[in-house]
PDB file of C-alpha atoms in Angstrom:
ATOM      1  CA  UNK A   1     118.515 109.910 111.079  1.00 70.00           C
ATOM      2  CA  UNK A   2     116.539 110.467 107.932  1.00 78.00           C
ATOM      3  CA  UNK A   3     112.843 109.270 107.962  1.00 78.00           C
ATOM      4  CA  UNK A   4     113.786 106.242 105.079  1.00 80.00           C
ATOM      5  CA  UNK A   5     116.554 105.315 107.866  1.00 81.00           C
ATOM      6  CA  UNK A   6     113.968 105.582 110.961  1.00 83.00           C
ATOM      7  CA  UNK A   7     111.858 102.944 108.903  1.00 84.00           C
ATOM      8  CA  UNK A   8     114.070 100.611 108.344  1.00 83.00           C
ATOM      9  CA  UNK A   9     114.466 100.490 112.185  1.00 86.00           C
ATOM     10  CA  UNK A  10     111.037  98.760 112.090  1.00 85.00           C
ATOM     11  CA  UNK A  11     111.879  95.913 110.244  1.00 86.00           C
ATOM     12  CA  UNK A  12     110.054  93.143 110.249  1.00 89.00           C
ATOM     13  CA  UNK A  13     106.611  95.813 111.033  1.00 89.00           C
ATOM     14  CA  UNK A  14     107.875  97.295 108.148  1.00 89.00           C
ATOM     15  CA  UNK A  15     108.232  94.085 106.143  1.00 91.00           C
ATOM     16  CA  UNK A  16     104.530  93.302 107.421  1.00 92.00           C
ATOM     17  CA  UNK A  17     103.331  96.858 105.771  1.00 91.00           C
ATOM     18  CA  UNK A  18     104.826  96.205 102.494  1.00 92.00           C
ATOM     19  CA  UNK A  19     103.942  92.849 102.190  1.00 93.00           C
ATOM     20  CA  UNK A  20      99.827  94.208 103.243  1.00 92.00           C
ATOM     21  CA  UNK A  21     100.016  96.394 100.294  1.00 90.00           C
ATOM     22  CA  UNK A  22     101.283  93.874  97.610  1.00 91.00           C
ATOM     23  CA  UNK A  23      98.285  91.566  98.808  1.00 92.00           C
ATOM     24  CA  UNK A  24      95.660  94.409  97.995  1.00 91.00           C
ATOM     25  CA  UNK A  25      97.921  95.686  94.796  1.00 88.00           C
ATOM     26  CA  UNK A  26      97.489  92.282  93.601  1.00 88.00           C
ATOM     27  CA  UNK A  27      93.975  92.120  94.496  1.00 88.00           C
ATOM     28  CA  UNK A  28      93.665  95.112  92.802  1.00 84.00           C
ATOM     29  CA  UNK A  29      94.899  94.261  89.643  1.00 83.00           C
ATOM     30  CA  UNK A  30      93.346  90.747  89.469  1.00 85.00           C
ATOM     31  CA  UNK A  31      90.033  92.786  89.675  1.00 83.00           C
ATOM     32  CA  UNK A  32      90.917  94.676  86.262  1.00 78.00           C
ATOM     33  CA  UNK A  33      91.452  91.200  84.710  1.00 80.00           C
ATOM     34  CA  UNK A  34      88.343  89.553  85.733  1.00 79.00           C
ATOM     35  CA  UNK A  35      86.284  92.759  84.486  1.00 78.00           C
ATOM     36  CA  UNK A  36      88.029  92.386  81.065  1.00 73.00           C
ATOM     37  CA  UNK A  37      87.475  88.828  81.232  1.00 74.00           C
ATOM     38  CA  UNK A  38      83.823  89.266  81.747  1.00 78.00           C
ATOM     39  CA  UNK A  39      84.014  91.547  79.112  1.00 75.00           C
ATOM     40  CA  UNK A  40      85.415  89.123  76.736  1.00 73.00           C
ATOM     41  CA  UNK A  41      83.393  86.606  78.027  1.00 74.00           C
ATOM     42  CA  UNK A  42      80.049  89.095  76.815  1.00 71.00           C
ATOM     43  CA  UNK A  43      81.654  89.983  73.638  1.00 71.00           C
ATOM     44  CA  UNK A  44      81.328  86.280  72.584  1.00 70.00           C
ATOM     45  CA  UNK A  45      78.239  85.337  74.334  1.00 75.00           C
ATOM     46  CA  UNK A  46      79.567  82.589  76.671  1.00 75.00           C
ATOM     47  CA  UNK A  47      77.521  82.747  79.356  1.00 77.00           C
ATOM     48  CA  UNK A  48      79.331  80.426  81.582  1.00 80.00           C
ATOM     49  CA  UNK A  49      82.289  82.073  81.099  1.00 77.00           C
ATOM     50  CA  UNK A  50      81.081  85.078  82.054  1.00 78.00           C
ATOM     51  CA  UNK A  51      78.975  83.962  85.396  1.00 82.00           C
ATOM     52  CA  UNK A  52      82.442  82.708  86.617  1.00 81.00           C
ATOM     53  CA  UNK A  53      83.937  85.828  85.951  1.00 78.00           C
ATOM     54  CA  UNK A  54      81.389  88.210  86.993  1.00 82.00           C
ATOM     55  CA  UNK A  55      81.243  85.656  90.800  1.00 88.00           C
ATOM     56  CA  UNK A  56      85.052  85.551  91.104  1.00 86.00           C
ATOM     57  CA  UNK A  57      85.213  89.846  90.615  1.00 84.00           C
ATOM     58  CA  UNK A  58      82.877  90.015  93.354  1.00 87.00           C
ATOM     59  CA  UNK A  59      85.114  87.317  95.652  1.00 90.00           C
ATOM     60  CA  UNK A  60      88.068  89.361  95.076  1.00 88.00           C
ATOM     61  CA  UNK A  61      86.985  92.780  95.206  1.00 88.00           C
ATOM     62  CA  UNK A  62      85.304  91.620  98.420  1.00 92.00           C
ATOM     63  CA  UNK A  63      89.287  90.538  99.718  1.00 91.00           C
ATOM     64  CA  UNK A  64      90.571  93.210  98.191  1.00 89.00           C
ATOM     65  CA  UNK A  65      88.873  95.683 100.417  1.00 91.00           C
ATOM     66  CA  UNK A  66      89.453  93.403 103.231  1.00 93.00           C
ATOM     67  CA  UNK A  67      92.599  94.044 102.571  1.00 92.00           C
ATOM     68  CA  UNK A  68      92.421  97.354 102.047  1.00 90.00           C
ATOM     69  CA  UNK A  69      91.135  97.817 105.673  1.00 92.00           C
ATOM     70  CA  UNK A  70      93.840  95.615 107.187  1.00 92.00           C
ATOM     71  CA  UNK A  71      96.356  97.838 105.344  1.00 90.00           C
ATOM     72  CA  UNK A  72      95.322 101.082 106.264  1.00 89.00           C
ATOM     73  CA  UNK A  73      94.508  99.662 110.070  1.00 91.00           C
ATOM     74  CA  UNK A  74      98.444  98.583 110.004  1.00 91.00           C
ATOM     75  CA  UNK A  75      99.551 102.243 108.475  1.00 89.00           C
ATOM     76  CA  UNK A  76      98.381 103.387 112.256  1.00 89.00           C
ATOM     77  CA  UNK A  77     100.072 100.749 113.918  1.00 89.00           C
ATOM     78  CA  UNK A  78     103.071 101.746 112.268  1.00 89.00           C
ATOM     79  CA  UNK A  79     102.605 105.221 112.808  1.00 87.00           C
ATOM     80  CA  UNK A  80     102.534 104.570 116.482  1.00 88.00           C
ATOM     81  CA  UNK A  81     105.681 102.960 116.724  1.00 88.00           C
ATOM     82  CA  UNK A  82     107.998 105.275 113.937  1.00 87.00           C
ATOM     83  CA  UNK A  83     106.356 108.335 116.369  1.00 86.00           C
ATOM     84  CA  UNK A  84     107.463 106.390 119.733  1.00 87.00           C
ATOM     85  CA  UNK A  85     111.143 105.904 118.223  1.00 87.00           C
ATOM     86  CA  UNK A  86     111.592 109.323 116.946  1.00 86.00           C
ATOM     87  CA  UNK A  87     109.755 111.135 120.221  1.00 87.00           C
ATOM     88  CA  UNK A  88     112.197 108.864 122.047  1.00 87.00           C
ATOM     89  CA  UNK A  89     115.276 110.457 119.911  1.00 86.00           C
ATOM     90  CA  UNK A  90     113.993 113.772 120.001  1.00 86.00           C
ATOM     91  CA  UNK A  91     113.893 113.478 123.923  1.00 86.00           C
ATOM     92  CA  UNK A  92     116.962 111.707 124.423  1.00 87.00           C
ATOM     93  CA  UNK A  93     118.780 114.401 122.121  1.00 87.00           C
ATOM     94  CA  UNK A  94     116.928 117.204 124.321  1.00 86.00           C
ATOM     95  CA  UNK A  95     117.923 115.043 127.585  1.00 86.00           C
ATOM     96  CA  UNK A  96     121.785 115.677 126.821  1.00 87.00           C
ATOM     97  CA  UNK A  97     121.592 119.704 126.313  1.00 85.00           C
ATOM     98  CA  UNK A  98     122.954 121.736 129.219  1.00 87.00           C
ATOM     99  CA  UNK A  99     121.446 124.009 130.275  1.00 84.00           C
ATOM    100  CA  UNK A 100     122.551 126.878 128.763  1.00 86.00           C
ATOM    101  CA  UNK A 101     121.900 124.906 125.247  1.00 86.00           C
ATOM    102  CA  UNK A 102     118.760 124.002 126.486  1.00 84.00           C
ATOM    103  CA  UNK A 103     117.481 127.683 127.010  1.00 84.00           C
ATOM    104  CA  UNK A 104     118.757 128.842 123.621  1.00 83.00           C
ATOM    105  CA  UNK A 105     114.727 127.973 122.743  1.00 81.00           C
ATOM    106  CA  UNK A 106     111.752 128.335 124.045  1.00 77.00           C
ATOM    107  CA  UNK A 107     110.070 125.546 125.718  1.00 78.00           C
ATOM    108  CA  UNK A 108     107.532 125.793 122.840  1.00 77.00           C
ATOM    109  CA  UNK A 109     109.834 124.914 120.363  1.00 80.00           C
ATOM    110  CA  UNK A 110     110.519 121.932 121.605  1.00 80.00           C
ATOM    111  CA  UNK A 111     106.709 121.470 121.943  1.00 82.00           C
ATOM    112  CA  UNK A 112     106.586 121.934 118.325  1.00 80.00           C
ATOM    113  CA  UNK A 113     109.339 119.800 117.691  1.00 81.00           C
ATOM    114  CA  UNK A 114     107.396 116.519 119.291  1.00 81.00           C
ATOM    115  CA  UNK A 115     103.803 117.776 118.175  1.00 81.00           C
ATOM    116  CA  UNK A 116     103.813 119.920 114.993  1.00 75.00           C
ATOM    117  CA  UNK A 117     106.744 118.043 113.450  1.00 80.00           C
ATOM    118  CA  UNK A 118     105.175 114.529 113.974  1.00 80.00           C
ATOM    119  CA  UNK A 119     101.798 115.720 112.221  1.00 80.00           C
ATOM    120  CA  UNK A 120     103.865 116.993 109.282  1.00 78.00           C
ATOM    121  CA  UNK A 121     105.903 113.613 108.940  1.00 80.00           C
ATOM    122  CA  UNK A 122     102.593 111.627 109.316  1.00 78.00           C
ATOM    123  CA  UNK A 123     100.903 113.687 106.530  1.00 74.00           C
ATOM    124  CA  UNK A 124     103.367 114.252 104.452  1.00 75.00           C
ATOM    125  CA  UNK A 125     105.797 111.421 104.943  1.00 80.00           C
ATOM    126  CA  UNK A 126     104.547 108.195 106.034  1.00 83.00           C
ATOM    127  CA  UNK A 127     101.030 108.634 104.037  1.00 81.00           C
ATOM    128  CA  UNK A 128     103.398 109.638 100.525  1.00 79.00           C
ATOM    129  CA  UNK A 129     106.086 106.820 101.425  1.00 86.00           C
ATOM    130  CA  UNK A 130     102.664 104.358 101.002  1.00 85.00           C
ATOM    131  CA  UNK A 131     101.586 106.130  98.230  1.00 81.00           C
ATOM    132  CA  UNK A 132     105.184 105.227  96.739  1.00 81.00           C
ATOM    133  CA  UNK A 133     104.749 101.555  98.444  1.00 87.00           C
ATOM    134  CA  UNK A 134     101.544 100.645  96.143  1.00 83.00           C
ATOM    135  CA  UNK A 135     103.016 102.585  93.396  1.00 80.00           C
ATOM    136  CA  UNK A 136     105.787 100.072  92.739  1.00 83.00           C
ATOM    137  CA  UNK A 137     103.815  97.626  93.729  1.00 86.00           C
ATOM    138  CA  UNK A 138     101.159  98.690  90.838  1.00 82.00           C
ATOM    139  CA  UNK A 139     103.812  99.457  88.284  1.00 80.00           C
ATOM    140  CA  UNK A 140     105.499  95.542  89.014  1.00 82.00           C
ATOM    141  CA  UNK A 141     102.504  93.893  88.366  1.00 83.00           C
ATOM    142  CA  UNK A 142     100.827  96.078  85.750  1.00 78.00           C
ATOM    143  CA  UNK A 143     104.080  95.631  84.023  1.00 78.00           C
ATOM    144  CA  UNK A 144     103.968  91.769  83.721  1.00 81.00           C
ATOM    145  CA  UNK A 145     100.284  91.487  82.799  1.00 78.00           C
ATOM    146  CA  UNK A 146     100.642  94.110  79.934  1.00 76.00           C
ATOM    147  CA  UNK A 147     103.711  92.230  79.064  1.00 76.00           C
ATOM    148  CA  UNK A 148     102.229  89.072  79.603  1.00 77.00           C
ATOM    149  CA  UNK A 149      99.128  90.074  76.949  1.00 74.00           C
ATOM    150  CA  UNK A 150     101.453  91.548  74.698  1.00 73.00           C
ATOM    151  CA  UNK A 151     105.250  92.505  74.353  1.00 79.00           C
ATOM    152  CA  UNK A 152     104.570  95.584  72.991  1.00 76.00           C
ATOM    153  CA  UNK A 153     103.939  97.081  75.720  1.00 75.00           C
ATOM    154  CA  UNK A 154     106.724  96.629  77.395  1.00 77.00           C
ATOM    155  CA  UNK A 155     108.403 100.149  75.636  1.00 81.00           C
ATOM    156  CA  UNK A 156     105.395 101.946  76.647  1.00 78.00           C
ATOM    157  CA  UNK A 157     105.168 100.798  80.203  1.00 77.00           C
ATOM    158  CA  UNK A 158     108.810 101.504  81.035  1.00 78.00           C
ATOM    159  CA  UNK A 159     108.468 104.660  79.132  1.00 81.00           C
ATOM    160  CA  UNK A 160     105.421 105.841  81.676  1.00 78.00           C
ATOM    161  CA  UNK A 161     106.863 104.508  84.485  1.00 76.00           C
ATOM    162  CA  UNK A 162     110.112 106.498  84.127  1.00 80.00           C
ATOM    163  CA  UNK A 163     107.945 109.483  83.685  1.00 79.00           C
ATOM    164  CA  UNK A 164     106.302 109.439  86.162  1.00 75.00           C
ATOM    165  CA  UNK A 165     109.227 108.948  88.464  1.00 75.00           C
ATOM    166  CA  UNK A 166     110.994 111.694  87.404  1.00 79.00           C
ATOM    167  CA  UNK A 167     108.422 114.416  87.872  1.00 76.00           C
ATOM    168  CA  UNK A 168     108.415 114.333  91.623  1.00 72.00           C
ATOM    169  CA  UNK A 169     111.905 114.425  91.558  1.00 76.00           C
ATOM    170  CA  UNK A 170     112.174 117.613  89.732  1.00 76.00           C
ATOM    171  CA  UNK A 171     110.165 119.604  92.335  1.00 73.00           C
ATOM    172  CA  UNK A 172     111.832 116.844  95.254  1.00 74.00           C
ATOM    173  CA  UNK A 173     114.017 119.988  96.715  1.00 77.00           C
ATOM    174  CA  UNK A 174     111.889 122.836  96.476  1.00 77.00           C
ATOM    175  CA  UNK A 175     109.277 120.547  98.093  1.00 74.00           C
ATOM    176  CA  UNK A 176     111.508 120.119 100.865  1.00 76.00           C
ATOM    177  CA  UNK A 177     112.586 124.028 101.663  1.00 79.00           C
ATOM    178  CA  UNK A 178     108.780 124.794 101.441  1.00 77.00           C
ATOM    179  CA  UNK A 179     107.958 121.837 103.849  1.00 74.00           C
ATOM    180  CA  UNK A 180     110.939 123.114 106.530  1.00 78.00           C
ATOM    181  CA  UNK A 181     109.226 126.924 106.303  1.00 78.00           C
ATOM    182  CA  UNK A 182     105.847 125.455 107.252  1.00 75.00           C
ATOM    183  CA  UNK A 183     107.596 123.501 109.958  1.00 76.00           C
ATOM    184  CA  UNK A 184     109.812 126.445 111.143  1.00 77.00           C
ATOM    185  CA  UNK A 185     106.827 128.576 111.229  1.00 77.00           C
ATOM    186  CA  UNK A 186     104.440 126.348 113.494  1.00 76.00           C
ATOM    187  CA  UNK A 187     107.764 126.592 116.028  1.00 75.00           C
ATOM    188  CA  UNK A 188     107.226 130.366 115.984  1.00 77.00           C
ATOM    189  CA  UNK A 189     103.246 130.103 116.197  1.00 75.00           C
ATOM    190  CA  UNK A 190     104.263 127.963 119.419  1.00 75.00           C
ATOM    191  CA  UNK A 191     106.134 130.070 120.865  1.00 77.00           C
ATOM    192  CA  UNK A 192     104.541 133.524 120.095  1.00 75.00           C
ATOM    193  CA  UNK A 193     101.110 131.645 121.381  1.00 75.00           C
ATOM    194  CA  UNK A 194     103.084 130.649 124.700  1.00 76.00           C
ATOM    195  CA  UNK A 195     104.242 134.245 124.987  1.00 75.00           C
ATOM    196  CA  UNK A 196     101.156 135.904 124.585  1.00 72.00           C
ATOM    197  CA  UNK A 197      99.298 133.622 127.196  1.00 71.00           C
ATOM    198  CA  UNK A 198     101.659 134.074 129.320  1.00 72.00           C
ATOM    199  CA  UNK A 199     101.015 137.885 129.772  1.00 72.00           C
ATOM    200  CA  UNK A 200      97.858 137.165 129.582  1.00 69.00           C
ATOM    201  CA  UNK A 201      97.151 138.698 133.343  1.00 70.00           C
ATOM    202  CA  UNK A 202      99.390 142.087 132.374  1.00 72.00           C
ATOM    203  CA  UNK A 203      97.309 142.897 129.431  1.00 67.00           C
ATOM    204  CA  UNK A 204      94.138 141.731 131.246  1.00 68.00           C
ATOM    205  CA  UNK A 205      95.430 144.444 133.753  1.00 75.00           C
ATOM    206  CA  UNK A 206      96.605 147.105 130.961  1.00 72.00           C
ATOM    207  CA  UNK A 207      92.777 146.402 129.474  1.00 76.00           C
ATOM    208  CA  UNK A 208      95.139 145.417 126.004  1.00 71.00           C
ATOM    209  CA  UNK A 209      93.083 142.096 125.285  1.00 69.00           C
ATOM    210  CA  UNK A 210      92.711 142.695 121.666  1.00 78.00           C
ATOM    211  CA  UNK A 211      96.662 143.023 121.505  1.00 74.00           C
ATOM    212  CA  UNK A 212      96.126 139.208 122.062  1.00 70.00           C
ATOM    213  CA  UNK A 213      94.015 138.426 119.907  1.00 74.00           C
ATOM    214  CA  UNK A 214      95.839 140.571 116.887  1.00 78.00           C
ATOM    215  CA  UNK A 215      99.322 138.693 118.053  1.00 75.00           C
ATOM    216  CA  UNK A 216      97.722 135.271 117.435  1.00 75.00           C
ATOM    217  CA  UNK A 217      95.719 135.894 114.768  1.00 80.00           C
ATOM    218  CA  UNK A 218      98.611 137.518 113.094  1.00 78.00           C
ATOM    219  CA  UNK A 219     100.878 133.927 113.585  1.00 74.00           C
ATOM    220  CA  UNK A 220      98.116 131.783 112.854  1.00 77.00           C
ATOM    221  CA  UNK A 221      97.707 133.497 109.388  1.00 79.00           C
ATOM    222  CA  UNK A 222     101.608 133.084 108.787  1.00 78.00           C
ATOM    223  CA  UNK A 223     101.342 129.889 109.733  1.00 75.00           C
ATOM    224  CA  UNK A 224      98.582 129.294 107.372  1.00 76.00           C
ATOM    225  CA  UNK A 225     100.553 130.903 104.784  1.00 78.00           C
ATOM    226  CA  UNK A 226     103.726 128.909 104.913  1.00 76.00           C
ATOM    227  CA  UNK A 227     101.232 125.856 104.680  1.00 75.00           C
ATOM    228  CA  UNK A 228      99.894 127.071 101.628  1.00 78.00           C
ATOM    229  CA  UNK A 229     102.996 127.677  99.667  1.00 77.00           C
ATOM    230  CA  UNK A 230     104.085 124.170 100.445  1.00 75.00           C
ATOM    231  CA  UNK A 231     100.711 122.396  99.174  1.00 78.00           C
ATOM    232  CA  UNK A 232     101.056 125.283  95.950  1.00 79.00           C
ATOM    233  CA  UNK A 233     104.146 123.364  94.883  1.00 77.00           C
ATOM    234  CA  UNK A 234     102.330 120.039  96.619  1.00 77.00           C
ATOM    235  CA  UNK A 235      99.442 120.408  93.865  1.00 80.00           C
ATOM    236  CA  UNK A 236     101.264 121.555  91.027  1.00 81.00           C
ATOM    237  CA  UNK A 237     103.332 118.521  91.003  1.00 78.00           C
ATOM    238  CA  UNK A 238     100.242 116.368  91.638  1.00 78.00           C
ATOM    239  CA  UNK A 239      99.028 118.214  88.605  1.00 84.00           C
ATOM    240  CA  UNK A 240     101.872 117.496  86.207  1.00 81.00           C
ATOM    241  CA  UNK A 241     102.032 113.383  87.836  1.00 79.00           C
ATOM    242  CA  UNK A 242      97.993 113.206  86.575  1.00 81.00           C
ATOM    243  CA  UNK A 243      98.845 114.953  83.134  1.00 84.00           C
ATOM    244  CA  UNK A 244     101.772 112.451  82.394  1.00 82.00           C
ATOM    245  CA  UNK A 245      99.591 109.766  84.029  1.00 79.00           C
ATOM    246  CA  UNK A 246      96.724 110.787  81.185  1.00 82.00           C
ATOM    247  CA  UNK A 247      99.273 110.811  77.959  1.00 83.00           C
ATOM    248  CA  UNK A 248     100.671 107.350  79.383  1.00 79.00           C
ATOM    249  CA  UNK A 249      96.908 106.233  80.205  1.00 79.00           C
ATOM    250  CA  UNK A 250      96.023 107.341  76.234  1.00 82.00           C
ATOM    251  CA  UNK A 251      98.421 105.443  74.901  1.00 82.00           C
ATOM    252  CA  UNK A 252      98.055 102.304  76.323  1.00 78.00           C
ATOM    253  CA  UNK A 253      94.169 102.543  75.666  1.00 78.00           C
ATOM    254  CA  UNK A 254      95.573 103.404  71.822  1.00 83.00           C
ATOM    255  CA  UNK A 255      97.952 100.593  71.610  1.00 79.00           C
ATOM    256  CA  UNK A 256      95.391  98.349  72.941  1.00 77.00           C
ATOM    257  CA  UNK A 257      92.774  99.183  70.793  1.00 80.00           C
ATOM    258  CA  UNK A 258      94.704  98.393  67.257  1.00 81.00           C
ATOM    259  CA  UNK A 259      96.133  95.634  68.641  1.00 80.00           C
ATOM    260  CA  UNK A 260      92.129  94.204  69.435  1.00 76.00           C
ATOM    261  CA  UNK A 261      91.534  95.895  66.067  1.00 77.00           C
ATOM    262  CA  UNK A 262      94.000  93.394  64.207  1.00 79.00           C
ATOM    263  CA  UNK A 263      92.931  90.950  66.234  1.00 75.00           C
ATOM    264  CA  UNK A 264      96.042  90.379  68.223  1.00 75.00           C
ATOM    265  CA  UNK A 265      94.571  91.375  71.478  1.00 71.00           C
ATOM    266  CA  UNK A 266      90.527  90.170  72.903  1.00 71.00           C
ATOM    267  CA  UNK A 267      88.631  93.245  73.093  1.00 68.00           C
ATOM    268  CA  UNK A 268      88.297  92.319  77.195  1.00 66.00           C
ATOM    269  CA  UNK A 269      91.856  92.867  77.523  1.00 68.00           C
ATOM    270  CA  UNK A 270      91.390  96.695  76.254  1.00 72.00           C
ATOM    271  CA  UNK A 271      89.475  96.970  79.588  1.00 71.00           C
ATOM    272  CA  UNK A 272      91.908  95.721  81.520  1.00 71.00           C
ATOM    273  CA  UNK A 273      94.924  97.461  79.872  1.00 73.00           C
ATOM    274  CA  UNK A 274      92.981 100.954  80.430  1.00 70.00           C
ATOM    275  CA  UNK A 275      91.964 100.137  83.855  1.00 71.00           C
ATOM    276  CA  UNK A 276      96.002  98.906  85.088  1.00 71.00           C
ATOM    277  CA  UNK A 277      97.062 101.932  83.592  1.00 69.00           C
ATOM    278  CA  UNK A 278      94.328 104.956  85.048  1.00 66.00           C
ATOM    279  CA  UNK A 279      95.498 103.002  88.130  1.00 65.00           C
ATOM    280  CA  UNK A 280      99.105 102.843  88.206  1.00 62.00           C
TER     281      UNK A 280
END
């Protein structure tokens, strides 16, 4: 099963997730419009208008890391439950081997398998797949409130947004090779680490304890090595996301400031527009 697929088994926890984040995405985003509204509000000197705004920012961005906390609190109740199901496949799967199949590993590699392998889908699975989650969620409605202000945007929006989807996707497979090294090398750490303790009492006896120590040290380090080629390619994709996030980011500011320069757009709005898109 692929990790999309062992999602899906969740369902309606699933549902519950998604719908957690669209509550704080839109939370999030109504806070950019209230601080351009304030700002609009100050640019013309209504003071009413501007108390109103100013109180209802505070009353959302007080609910918006409400739900902020609910939402990452539910991230670990999911996380408990996709770990149970896929444990439970893993042993199931094991439960079937004979024995001869069985014994074509070491028991540490199936150690690594239900340890190792769960960390790695936890870090780099289930917290990117949320990452992805608010991202549509912040691209949605980003999209209709720069629409809604003006339809101008709408190019320039669907222009970022489809940049910024296909970066990752460039680097998607290479990603995944370097990921599957980092995994297949904590299996060997396991198992080298279970093979070395357990002659622990014949080199305690041949007086060979630093041989221990140098056969540890020496797996840890690959490990740590395979990790760091996968967060190389990690970063540098990060890097290219920000810089296409920066030139889309630019542009909107750009757009928004000759339209509020013709007087087509209040100079509030500019706040908002920069603010939606630094944060989609």
């Amino acid at each position: 099963m692929t990790f999309f697929q062992e999602l899906l088994r969740l369902k309606w926890r699933l549902v519950t997730y998604i719908g957690l984040y669209g509550l704080m995405t839109s939370a999030l985003t109504a806070t950019a419009i209230l601080s351009g509204n304030a700002m609009t509000a100050l640019t013309h000197f209504h003071r009413t208008m501007f108390i109103e705004a100013a109180l209802l920012l505070v009353m959302v961005t007080i609910t918006q890391l409400a739900l902020a906390t609910l939402t990452n609190i539910d991230q670990f109740v999911l996380q408990r439950h996709l770990n149970n199901n896929i444990r439970r496949q893993l042993v199931a799967n094991i439960a079937k081997m004979s024995y001869l199949t069985y014994h074509r590993r070491a028991d540490a590699v199936y150690t690594s398998w239900l340890t190792n392998d769960m960390n790695t889908i936890n870090q780099q699975g289930l917290r990117y797949f949320s990452y992805m989650i608010q991202a549509i969620w912040q691209v949605l409605l980003s999209a209709i409130v720069l629409v809604n202000y003006q339809i101008s945007f709408l190019p320039t929006v669907t222009l970022a947004a489809t940049a910024l989807l296909i970066v990752p996707l460039l680097y998607r497979k290479r990603l995944a090779r370097a990921a599957a090294e980092f995994s297949h090398q904590n299996e060997r750490l396991n198992k080298k680490i279970s093979d070395v303790l357990a002659g622990f009492d014949t080199l305690l006896m041949a007086n060979r304890q630093t041989l221990l120590i140098n056969r540890i040290t020496h797996a840890s380090d690959e490990t740590g090595q395979a990790n760091l080629h996968y967060m190389q390619f990690d970063m540098f994709t990060q890097f290219l996301i920000n810089l296409v996030n920066l030139a889309s980011q630019l542009a909107l500011l750009i757009q928004a400031g000759l339209l509020a320069y013709q007087h087509q757009l209040a100079v509030g709005a500019v706040v908002t527009i920069y603010s939606l898109g630094g944060s989609t």
